[in-house]
mmCIF file of C-alpha atoms in Angstrom:
data_model
loop_
_atom_site.group_PDB
_atom_site.id
_atom_site.type_symbol
_atom_site.label_atom_id
_atom_site.label_comp_id
_atom_site.label_asym_id
_atom_site.label_seq_id
_atom_site.Cartn_x
_atom_site.Cartn_y
_atom_site.Cartn_z
ATOM 1 C CA MET S 12 109.204 120.346 72.978
ATOM 2 C CA PRO S 13 107.544 117.175 71.667
ATOM 3 C CA LEU S 14 108.980 113.832 72.640
ATOM 4 C CA GLY S 15 110.666 111.742 69.967
ATOM 5 C CA PRO S 16 109.822 108.056 69.477
ATOM 6 C CA LEU S 17 112.582 106.854 71.839
ATOM 7 C CA GLU S 18 111.522 109.181 74.659
ATOM 8 C CA LEU S 19 107.827 108.369 74.150
ATOM 9 C CA GLY S 20 108.575 104.666 74.428
ATOM 10 C CA LEU S 21 110.601 105.177 77.611
ATOM 11 C CA TYR S 22 107.982 107.524 79.059
ATOM 12 C CA PHE S 23 105.185 105.002 78.601
ATOM 13 C CA ALA S 24 107.388 102.187 79.883
ATOM 14 C CA LYS S 25 107.686 104.176 83.110
ATOM 15 C CA HIS S 26 104.109 105.517 83.111
ATOM 16 C CA PRO S 27 101.749 102.972 81.508
ATOM 17 C CA ARG S 28 98.925 104.431 79.466
ATOM 18 C CA SER S 29 95.806 105.021 81.553
ATOM 19 C CA ASP S 30 93.611 103.203 78.996
ATOM 20 C CA LYS S 31 95.374 99.975 80.017
ATOM 21 C CA GLY S 32 93.913 99.978 83.517
ATOM 22 C CA GLY S 33 96.129 102.372 85.424
ATOM 23 C CA GLY S 34 99.060 104.654 85.087
ATOM 24 C CA TRP S 35 99.821 108.276 85.590
ATOM 25 C CA ARG S 36 97.797 110.919 83.758
ATOM 26 C CA ASN S 37 99.990 113.736 82.493
ATOM 27 C CA MET S 38 97.610 116.607 83.172
ATOM 28 C CA ALA S 39 97.765 120.087 84.674
ATOM 29 C CA PRO S 40 95.103 122.751 85.243
ATOM 30 C CA ALA S 41 94.746 125.265 82.409
ATOM 31 C CA ARG S 42 95.500 128.111 84.847
ATOM 32 C CA ILE S 43 99.133 126.947 84.912
ATOM 33 C CA ALA S 44 99.507 128.378 81.389
ATOM 34 C CA LEU S 45 98.914 131.864 82.807
ATOM 35 C CA LEU S 46 101.923 131.519 85.108
ATOM 36 C CA MET S 47 104.369 129.869 82.744
ATOM 37 C CA GLY S 48 105.357 132.989 80.809
ATOM 38 C CA GLY S 49 106.955 134.562 83.879
ATOM 39 C CA TYR S 50 108.512 131.377 85.228
ATOM 40 C CA SER S 51 112.245 130.956 84.838
ATOM 41 C CA PRO S 52 113.871 128.660 87.387
ATOM 42 C CA MET S 53 117.337 129.691 86.160
ATOM 43 C CA ASP S 54 116.703 133.204 87.520
ATOM 44 C CA ALA S 55 116.344 131.938 91.098
ATOM 45 C CA LEU S 56 119.358 129.626 91.228
ATOM 46 C CA GLY S 57 121.551 132.215 92.935
ATOM 47 C CA GLU S 58 119.116 132.253 95.860
ATOM 48 C CA VAL S 59 119.406 128.523 96.574
ATOM 49 C CA GLN S 60 121.313 128.079 99.814
ATOM 50 C CA THR S 61 121.339 124.300 100.175
ATOM 51 C CA PRO S 62 123.530 121.723 98.462
ATOM 52 C CA VAL S 63 122.055 120.504 95.179
ATOM 53 C CA LEU S 64 122.655 117.324 93.214
ATOM 54 C CA LEU S 65 122.050 117.648 89.489
ATOM 55 C CA VAL S 66 121.713 114.347 87.654
ATOM 56 C CA ALA S 67 121.853 114.972 83.922
ATOM 57 C CA ALA S 68 121.307 112.643 81.008
ATOM 58 C CA GLN S 69 123.907 113.237 78.310
ATOM 59 C CA GLU S 70 121.393 112.783 75.482
ATOM 60 C CA ASP S 71 118.427 114.512 77.138
ATOM 61 C CA GLU S 72 116.316 116.415 74.612
ATOM 62 C CA LEU S 73 113.809 117.803 77.145
ATOM 63 C CA CYS S 74 116.364 119.260 79.535
ATOM 64 C CA PRO S 75 119.611 119.478 77.561
ATOM 65 C CA LEU S 76 122.921 118.903 79.311
ATOM 66 C CA SER S 77 123.981 122.452 78.433
ATOM 67 C CA LEU S 78 121.136 123.846 80.578
ATOM 68 C CA VAL S 79 122.012 121.581 83.494
ATOM 69 C CA GLU S 80 125.658 122.655 83.205
ATOM 70 C CA ALA S 81 124.558 126.309 83.217
ATOM 71 C CA ALA S 82 122.472 125.659 86.353
ATOM 72 C CA HIS S 83 125.468 123.954 87.955
ATOM 73 C CA GLU S 84 127.549 127.085 87.320
ATOM 74 C CA LYS S 85 124.902 129.376 88.873
ATOM 75 C CA LEU S 86 124.366 127.317 92.016
ATOM 76 C CA ARG S 87 126.603 128.056 95.013
ATOM 77 C CA ASP S 88 126.999 124.468 96.158
ATOM 78 C CA SER S 89 126.150 121.865 93.553
ATOM 79 C CA GLU S 90 127.382 118.539 92.313
ATOM 80 C CA LEU S 91 126.830 117.467 88.712
ATOM 81 C CA VAL S 92 126.574 113.828 87.684
ATOM 82 C CA VAL S 93 126.276 113.156 83.947
ATOM 83 C CA LEU S 94 124.896 109.817 82.837
ATOM 84 C CA PRO S 95 126.558 108.930 79.503
ATOM 85 C CA ALA S 96 124.513 107.608 76.583
ATOM 86 C CA CYS S 97 121.303 108.299 78.504
ATOM 87 C CA SER S 98 118.105 110.134 77.559
ATOM 88 C CA HIS S 99 115.583 111.998 79.736
ATOM 89 C CA PHE S 100 113.477 108.984 80.689
ATOM 90 C CA GLY S 101 116.295 106.511 80.082
ATOM 91 C CA LEU S 102 117.684 107.051 83.576
ATOM 92 C CA TYR S 103 114.810 105.005 84.999
ATOM 93 C CA PHE S 104 116.055 101.898 83.212
ATOM 94 C CA ASP S 105 119.289 99.916 82.833
ATOM 95 C CA PRO S 106 122.100 100.702 82.414
ATOM 96 C CA ALA S 107 121.622 104.222 83.834
ATOM 97 C CA PHE S 108 119.279 103.428 86.728
ATOM 98 C CA ASP S 109 121.828 102.006 89.195
ATOM 99 C CA PRO S 110 124.430 104.783 88.700
ATOM 100 C CA ALA S 111 121.684 107.412 89.070
ATOM 101 C CA VAL S 112 120.418 105.884 92.307
ATOM 102 C CA GLU S 113 123.973 105.449 93.631
ATOM 103 C CA ALA S 114 124.668 109.141 92.973
ATOM 104 C CA MET S 115 121.461 110.202 94.723
ATOM 105 C CA VAL S 116 121.926 107.935 97.744
ATOM 106 C CA GLY S 117 125.588 108.931 98.062
ATOM 107 C CA PHE S 118 124.688 112.611 97.929
ATOM 108 C CA LEU S 119 121.996 112.244 100.591
ATOM 109 C CA LYS S 120 124.289 110.235 102.858
ATOM 110 C CA ARG S 121 127.024 112.859 102.576
ATOM 111 C CA GLU S 122 124.760 115.872 102.966
ATOM 112 C CA LEU S 123 122.699 114.402 105.779
ATOM 113 C CA ALA S 124 125.839 113.066 107.501
ATOM 114 C CA LEU S 125 124.673 109.469 107.288
ATOM 115 C CA VAL S 126 128.070 108.105 106.332
#
């Protein structure tokens, strides 16, 4: 799925273009394409035996909320946090960043008994 203008802007705000003296290069070996046809993470969710935190962006176009909700239903022990008015890359910026981090840190503290 191609990124829309909003997501592209947020993506490059998080990962500066490499032609500007740095940044992350979004590349993968061509051999990955041979494996992708048989890859379906949803099929393996019933096998997950550890607690899982799912942080979903309400307006995510790359990984729609409906798919995250379906994963939440298939997992044995999961917690779902939905960030309202947030897109896929938008969670790395205000106003979604702090609630996302708080959810992740809280989950790790609870699950690792750090509270």
